[in-house]
Every structure is written in structure tokens, then in C-alpha cells.
PDB file of C-alpha atoms (C1' of nucleotides) in Angstrom:
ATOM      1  CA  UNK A  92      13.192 -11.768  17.003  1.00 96.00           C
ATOM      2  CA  UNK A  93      10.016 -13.551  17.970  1.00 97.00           C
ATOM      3  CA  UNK A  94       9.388 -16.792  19.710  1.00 96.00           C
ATOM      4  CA  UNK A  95       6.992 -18.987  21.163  1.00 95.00           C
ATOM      5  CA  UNK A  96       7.479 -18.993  24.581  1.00 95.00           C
ATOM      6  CA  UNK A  97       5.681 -22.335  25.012  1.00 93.00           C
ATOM      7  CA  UNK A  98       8.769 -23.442  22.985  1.00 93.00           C
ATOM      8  CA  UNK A  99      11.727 -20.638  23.769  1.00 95.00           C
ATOM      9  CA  UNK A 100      10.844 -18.004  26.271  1.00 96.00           C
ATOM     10  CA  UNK A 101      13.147 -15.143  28.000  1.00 97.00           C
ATOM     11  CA  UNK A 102      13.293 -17.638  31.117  1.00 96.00           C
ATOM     12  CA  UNK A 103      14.292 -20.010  28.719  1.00 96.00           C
ATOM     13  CA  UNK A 104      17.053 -17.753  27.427  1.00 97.00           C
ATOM     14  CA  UNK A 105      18.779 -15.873  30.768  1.00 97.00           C
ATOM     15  CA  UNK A 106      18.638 -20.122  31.580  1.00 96.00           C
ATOM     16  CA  UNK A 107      20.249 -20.719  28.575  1.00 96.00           C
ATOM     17  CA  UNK A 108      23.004 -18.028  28.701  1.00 96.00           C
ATOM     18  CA  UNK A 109      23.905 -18.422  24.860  1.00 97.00           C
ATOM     19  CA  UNK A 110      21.201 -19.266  22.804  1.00 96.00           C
ATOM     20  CA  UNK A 111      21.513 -20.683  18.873  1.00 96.00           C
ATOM     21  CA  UNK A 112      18.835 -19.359  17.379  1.00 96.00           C
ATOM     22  CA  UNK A 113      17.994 -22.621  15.005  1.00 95.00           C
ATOM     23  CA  UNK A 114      15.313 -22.826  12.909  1.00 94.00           C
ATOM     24  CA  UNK A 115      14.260 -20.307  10.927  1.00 94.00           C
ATOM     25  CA  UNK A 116      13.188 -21.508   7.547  1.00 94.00           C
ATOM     26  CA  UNK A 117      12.191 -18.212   5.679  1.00 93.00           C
ATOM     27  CA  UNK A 118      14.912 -16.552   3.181  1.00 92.00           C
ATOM     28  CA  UNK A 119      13.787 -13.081   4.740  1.00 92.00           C
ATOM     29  CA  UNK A 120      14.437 -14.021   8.094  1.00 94.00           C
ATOM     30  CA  UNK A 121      17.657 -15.502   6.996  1.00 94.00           C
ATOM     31  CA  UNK A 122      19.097 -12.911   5.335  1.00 94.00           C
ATOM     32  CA  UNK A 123      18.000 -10.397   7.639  1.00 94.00           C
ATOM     33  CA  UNK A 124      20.590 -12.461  10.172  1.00 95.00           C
ATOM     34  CA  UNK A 125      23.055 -13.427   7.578  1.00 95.00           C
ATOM     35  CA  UNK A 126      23.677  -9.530   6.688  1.00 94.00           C
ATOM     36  CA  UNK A 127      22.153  -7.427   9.596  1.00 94.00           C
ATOM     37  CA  UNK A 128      23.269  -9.200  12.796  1.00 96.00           C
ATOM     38  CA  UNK A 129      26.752  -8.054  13.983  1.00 97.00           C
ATOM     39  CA  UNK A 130      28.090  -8.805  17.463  1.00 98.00           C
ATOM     40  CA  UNK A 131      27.301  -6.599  20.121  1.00 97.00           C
ATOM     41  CA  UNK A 132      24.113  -5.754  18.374  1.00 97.00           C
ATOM     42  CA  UNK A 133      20.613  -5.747  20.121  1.00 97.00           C
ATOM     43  CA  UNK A 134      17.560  -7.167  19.670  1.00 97.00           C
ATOM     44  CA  UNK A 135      13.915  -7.057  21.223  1.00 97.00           C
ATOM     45  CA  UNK A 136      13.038 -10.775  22.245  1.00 97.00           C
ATOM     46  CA  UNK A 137       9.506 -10.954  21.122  1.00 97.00           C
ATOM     47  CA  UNK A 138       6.970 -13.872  22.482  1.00 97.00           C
ATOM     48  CA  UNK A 139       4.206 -14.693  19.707  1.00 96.00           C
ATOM     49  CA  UNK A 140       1.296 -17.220  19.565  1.00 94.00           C
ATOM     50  CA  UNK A 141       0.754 -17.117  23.147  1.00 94.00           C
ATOM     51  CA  UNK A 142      -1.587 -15.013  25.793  1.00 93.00           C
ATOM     52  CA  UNK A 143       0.630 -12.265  26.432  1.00 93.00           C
ATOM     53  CA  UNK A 144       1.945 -11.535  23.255  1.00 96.00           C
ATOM     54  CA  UNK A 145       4.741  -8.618  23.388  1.00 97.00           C
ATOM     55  CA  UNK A 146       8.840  -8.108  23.760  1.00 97.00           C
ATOM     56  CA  UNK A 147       9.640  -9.755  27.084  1.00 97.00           C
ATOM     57  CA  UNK A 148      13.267  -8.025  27.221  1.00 97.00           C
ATOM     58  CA  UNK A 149      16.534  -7.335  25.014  1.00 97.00           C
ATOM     59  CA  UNK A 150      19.079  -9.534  24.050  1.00 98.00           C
ATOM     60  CA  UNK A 151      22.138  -9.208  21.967  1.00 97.00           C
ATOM     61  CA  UNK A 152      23.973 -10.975  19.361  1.00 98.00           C
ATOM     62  CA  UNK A 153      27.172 -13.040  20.556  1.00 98.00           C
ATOM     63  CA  UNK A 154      27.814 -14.806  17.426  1.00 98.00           C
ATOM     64  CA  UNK A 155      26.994 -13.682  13.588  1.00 97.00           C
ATOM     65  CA  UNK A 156      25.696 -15.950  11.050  1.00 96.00           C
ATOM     66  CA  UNK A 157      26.826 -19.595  10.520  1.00 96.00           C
ATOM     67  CA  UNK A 158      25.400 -22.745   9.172  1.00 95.00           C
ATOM     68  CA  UNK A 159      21.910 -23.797  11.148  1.00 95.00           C
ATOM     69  CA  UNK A 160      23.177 -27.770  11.524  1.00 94.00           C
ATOM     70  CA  UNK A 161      19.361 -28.851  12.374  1.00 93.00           C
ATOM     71  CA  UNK A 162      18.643 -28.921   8.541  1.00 93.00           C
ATOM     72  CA  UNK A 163      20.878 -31.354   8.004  1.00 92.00           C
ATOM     73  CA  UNK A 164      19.818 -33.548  10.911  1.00 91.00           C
ATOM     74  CA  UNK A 165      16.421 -36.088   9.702  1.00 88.00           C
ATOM     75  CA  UNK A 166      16.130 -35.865  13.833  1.00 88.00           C
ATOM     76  CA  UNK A 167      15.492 -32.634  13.595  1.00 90.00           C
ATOM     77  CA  UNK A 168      12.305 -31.256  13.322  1.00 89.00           C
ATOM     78  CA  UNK A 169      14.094 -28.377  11.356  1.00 91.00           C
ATOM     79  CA  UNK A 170      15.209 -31.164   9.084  1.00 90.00           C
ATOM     80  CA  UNK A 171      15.503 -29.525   5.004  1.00 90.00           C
ATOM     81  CA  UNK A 172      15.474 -32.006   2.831  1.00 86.00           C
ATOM     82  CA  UNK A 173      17.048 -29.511   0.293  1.00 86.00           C
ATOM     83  CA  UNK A 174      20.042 -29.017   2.180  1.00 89.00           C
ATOM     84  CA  UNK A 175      20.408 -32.676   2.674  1.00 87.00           C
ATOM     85  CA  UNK A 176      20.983 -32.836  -1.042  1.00 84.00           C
ATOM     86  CA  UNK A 177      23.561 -30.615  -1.267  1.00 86.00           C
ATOM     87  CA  UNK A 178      24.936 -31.504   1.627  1.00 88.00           C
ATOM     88  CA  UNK A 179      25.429 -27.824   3.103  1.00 89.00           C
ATOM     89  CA  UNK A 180      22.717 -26.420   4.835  1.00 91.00           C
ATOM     90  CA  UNK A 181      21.446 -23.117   3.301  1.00 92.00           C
ATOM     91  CA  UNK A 182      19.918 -22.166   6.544  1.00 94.00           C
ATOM     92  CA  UNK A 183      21.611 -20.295   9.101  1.00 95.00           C
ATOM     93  CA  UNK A 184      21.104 -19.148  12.846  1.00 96.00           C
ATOM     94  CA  UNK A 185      23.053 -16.205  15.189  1.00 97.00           C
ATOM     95  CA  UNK A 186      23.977 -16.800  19.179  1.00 97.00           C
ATOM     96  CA  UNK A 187      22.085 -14.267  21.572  1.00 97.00           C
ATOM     97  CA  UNK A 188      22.179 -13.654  25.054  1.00 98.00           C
ATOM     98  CA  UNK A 189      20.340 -12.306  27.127  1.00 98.00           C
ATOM     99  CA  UNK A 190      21.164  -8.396  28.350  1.00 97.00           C
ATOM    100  CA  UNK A 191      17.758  -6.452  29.795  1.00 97.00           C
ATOM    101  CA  UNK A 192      14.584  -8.291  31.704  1.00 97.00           C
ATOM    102  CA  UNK A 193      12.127  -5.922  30.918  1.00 97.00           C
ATOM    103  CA  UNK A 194       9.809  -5.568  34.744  1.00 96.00           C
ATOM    104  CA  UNK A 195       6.537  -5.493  32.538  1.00 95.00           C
ATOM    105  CA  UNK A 196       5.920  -7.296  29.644  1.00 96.00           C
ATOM    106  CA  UNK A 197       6.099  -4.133  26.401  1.00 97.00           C
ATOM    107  CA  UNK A 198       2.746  -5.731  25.353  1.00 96.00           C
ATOM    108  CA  UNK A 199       1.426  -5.848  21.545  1.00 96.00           C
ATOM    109  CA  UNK A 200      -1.605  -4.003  22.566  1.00 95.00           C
ATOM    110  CA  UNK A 201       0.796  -1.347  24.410  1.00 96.00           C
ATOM    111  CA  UNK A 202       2.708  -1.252  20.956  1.00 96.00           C
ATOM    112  CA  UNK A 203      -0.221  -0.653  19.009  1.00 95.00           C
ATOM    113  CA  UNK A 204      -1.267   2.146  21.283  1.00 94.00           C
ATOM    114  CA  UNK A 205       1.690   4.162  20.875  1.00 95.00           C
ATOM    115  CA  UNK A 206       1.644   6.780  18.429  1.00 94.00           C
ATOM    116  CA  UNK A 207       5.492   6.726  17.851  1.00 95.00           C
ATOM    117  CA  UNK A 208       5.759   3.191  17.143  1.00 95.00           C
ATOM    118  CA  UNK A 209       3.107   3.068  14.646  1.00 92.00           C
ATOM    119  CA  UNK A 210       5.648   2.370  11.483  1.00 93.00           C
ATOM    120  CA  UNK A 211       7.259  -0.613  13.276  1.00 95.00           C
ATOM    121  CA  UNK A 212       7.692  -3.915  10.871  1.00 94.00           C
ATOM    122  CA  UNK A 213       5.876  -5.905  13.393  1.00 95.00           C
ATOM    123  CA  UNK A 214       2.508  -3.960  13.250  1.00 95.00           C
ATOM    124  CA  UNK A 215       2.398  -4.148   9.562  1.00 91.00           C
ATOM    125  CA  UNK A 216      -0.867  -5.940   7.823  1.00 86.00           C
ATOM    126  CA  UNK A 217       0.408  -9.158   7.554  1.00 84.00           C
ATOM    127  CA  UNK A 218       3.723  -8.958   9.006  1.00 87.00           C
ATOM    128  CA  UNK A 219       4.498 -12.566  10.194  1.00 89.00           C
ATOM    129  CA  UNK A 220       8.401 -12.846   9.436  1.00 93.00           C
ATOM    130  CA  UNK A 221      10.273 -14.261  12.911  1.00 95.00           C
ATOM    131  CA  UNK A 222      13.057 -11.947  12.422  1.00 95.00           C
ATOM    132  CA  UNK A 223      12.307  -7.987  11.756  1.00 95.00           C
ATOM    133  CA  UNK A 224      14.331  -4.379  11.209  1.00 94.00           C
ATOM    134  CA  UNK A 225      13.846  -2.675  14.068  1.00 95.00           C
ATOM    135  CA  UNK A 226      14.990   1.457  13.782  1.00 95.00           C
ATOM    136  CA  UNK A 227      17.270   2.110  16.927  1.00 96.00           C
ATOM    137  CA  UNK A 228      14.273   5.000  18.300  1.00 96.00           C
ATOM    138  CA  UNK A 229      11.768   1.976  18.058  1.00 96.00           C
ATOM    139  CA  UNK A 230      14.102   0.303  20.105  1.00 97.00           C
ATOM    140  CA  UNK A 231      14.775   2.697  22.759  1.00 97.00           C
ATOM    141  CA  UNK A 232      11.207   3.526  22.787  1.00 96.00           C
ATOM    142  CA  UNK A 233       9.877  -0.425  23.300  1.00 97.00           C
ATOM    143  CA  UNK A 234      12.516  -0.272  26.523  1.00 96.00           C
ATOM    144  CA  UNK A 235      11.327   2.567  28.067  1.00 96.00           C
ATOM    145  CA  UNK A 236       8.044   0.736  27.624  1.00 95.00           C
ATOM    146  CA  UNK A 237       9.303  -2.416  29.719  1.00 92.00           C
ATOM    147  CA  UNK A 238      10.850  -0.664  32.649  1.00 86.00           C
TER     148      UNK A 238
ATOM    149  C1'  DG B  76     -10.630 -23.013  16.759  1.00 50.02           C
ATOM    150  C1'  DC B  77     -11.099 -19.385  13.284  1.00 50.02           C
ATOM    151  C1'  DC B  78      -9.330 -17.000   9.615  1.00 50.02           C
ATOM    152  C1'  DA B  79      -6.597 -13.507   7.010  1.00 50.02           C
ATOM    153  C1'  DA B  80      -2.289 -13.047   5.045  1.00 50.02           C
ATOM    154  C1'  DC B  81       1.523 -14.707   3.202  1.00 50.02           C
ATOM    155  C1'  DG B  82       5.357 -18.072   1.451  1.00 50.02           C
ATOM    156  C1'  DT B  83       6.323 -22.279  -0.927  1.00 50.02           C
ATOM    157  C1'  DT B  84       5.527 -26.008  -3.994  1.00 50.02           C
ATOM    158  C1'  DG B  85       4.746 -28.234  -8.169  1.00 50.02           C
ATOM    159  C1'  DG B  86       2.156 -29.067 -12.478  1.00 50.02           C
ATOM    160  C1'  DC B  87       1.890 -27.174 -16.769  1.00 50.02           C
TER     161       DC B  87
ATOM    162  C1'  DG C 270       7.185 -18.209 -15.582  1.00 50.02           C
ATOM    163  C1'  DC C 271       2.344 -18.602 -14.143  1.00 50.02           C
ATOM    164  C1'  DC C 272      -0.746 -19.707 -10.664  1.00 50.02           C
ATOM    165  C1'  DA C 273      -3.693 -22.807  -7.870  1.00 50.02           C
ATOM    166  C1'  DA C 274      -3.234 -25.524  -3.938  1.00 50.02           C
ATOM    167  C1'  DC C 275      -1.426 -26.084   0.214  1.00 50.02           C
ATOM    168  C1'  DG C 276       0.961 -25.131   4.643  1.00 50.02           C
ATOM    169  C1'  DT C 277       2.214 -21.822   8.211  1.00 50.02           C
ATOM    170  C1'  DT C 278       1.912 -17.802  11.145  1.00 50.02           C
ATOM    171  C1'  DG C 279      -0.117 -15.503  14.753  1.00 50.02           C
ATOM    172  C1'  DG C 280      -3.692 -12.491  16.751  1.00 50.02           C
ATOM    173  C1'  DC C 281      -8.071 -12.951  18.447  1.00 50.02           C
TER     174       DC C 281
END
DNA sequence: GCCAACGTTGGC
DNA sequence: GCCAACGTTGGC
């Protein structure tokens, strides 16, 4: 999962303990969480649009898919004025917490550079969904990276 | 700030 | 259902 650490980061999240992950507004991200996220499972906590960009550590998922409230909220800057109108919101978010600080940052270049990890989703020509498959070697192979 | 790539919207 | 216009993402 990615995130801008200006707005989430991984200090953010071993802060946080639990974090909702509100606010993901793409039917592909969505349903990647709706179907895909089961407790217990992990995830690479990605930060994007920033310096450093790269997976910052591993989290894992606490809760499974419910109803994102934020689309229903006009407060919100995740407001969906679609959901509004039917009154459910069609969006939903998962709980993570945090599980490994990675000591070095497993940066994008780094990620690029490795031979192994050249088929991940997130180094795909214009890959830009927040939420992405990631195979369970990929996985292993992006924590090595961060120890 | 630039720009390529992509998703969404809305007129027809 | 097509497709142009527009908005967003995200690395650089």
C-alpha cells in the first residue's frame, strides 16, 4: 500500500497503532482490499510523492474490508457525492498495524536495480494504483532489502 | 514544476 | 457506447 508520508508515514503508523486506511477512491484499489486483504495478512508500507520514495517497513491487516465512512462525510475531504445519494458508501478501507521497521529505507531505485523484482506491479509503465498484488517472494525479497 | 500515463466524467 | 476533456498520480 502506498502513502504520502507528508500525509501518513510509518512514524505516523507505529504512532497510530491501528490505522483505517480511508480514502482510496479507485475501484482497483478497492477491490483489491475488499477481496484480497484477510487478517493476519502482510503488506509492504510504501511512501510515494516524496524524496525518498520506497517501502519504509511491513504492516499487516487487523481488520478486512468495511464501509470507508469519510465518503459520506461533506467534512471530509474523501467526501463522494455518489455515495451520499445512495446513502451507503461504496468505498471501503482495511485496519493495519504496524509489524517490521525496516533499518534502511528498501528504496525505489534499490527496487529497480534488482533483477528478481523486476515483474513487481509497482515498477510497471504506468502503474499508479495505491493498493498493489504483491507475490509472497517479492515480499520476502523487499525485507531482506530493508534489514 | 514538468509531464507521461491513466481513470473518470459527461455530452452526444 | 464512444471519446474528448479533464483531473490525478507520482517520479524526476
Amino acid at each position: 500500500m502506498k502513502t504520502e508520508p507528508d500525509v501518513f508515514s510509518w512514524d505516523d503508523l507505529e504512532l497510530k497503532k491501528i490505522a483505517s486506511w480511508d480514502g482510496v477512491r479507485n475501484y482497483q484499489a478497492r477491490n483489491f482490499m475488499r477481496d484480497d486483504f484477510k487478517v493476519g495478512d502482510k503488506v509492504l508500507f510504501y511512501h510515494s510523492s516524496c524524496a525518498d520514495p520506497g517501502v519504509a517497513g511491513t504492516a499487516e491487516v487487523v481488520r478486512e474490508a468495511y464501509p470507508d465512512p469519510t465518503a459520506l462525510d461533506p467534512d471530509s475531504e474523501y467526501f463522494d457525492e455518489a455515495s451520499r445519494k445512495t446513502g451507503v458508501s461504496r468505498w471501503v478501507m482495511v485496519d493495519v498495524s504496524p509489524v517490521n521497521r525496516f533499518s534502511k529505507l528498501a528504496s525505489l531505485t534499490m527496487i529497480r536495480e534488482n533483477a528478481k523484482l523486476k515483474s513487481m506491479a509497482l515498477l510497471q509503465r504506468g502503474q499508479r494504483l495505491s493498493i498493489q498484488p504483491v507475490s509472497a517472494a517479492e515480499f520476502a525479497e523487499i525485507e531482506a532489502m530493508g534489514r
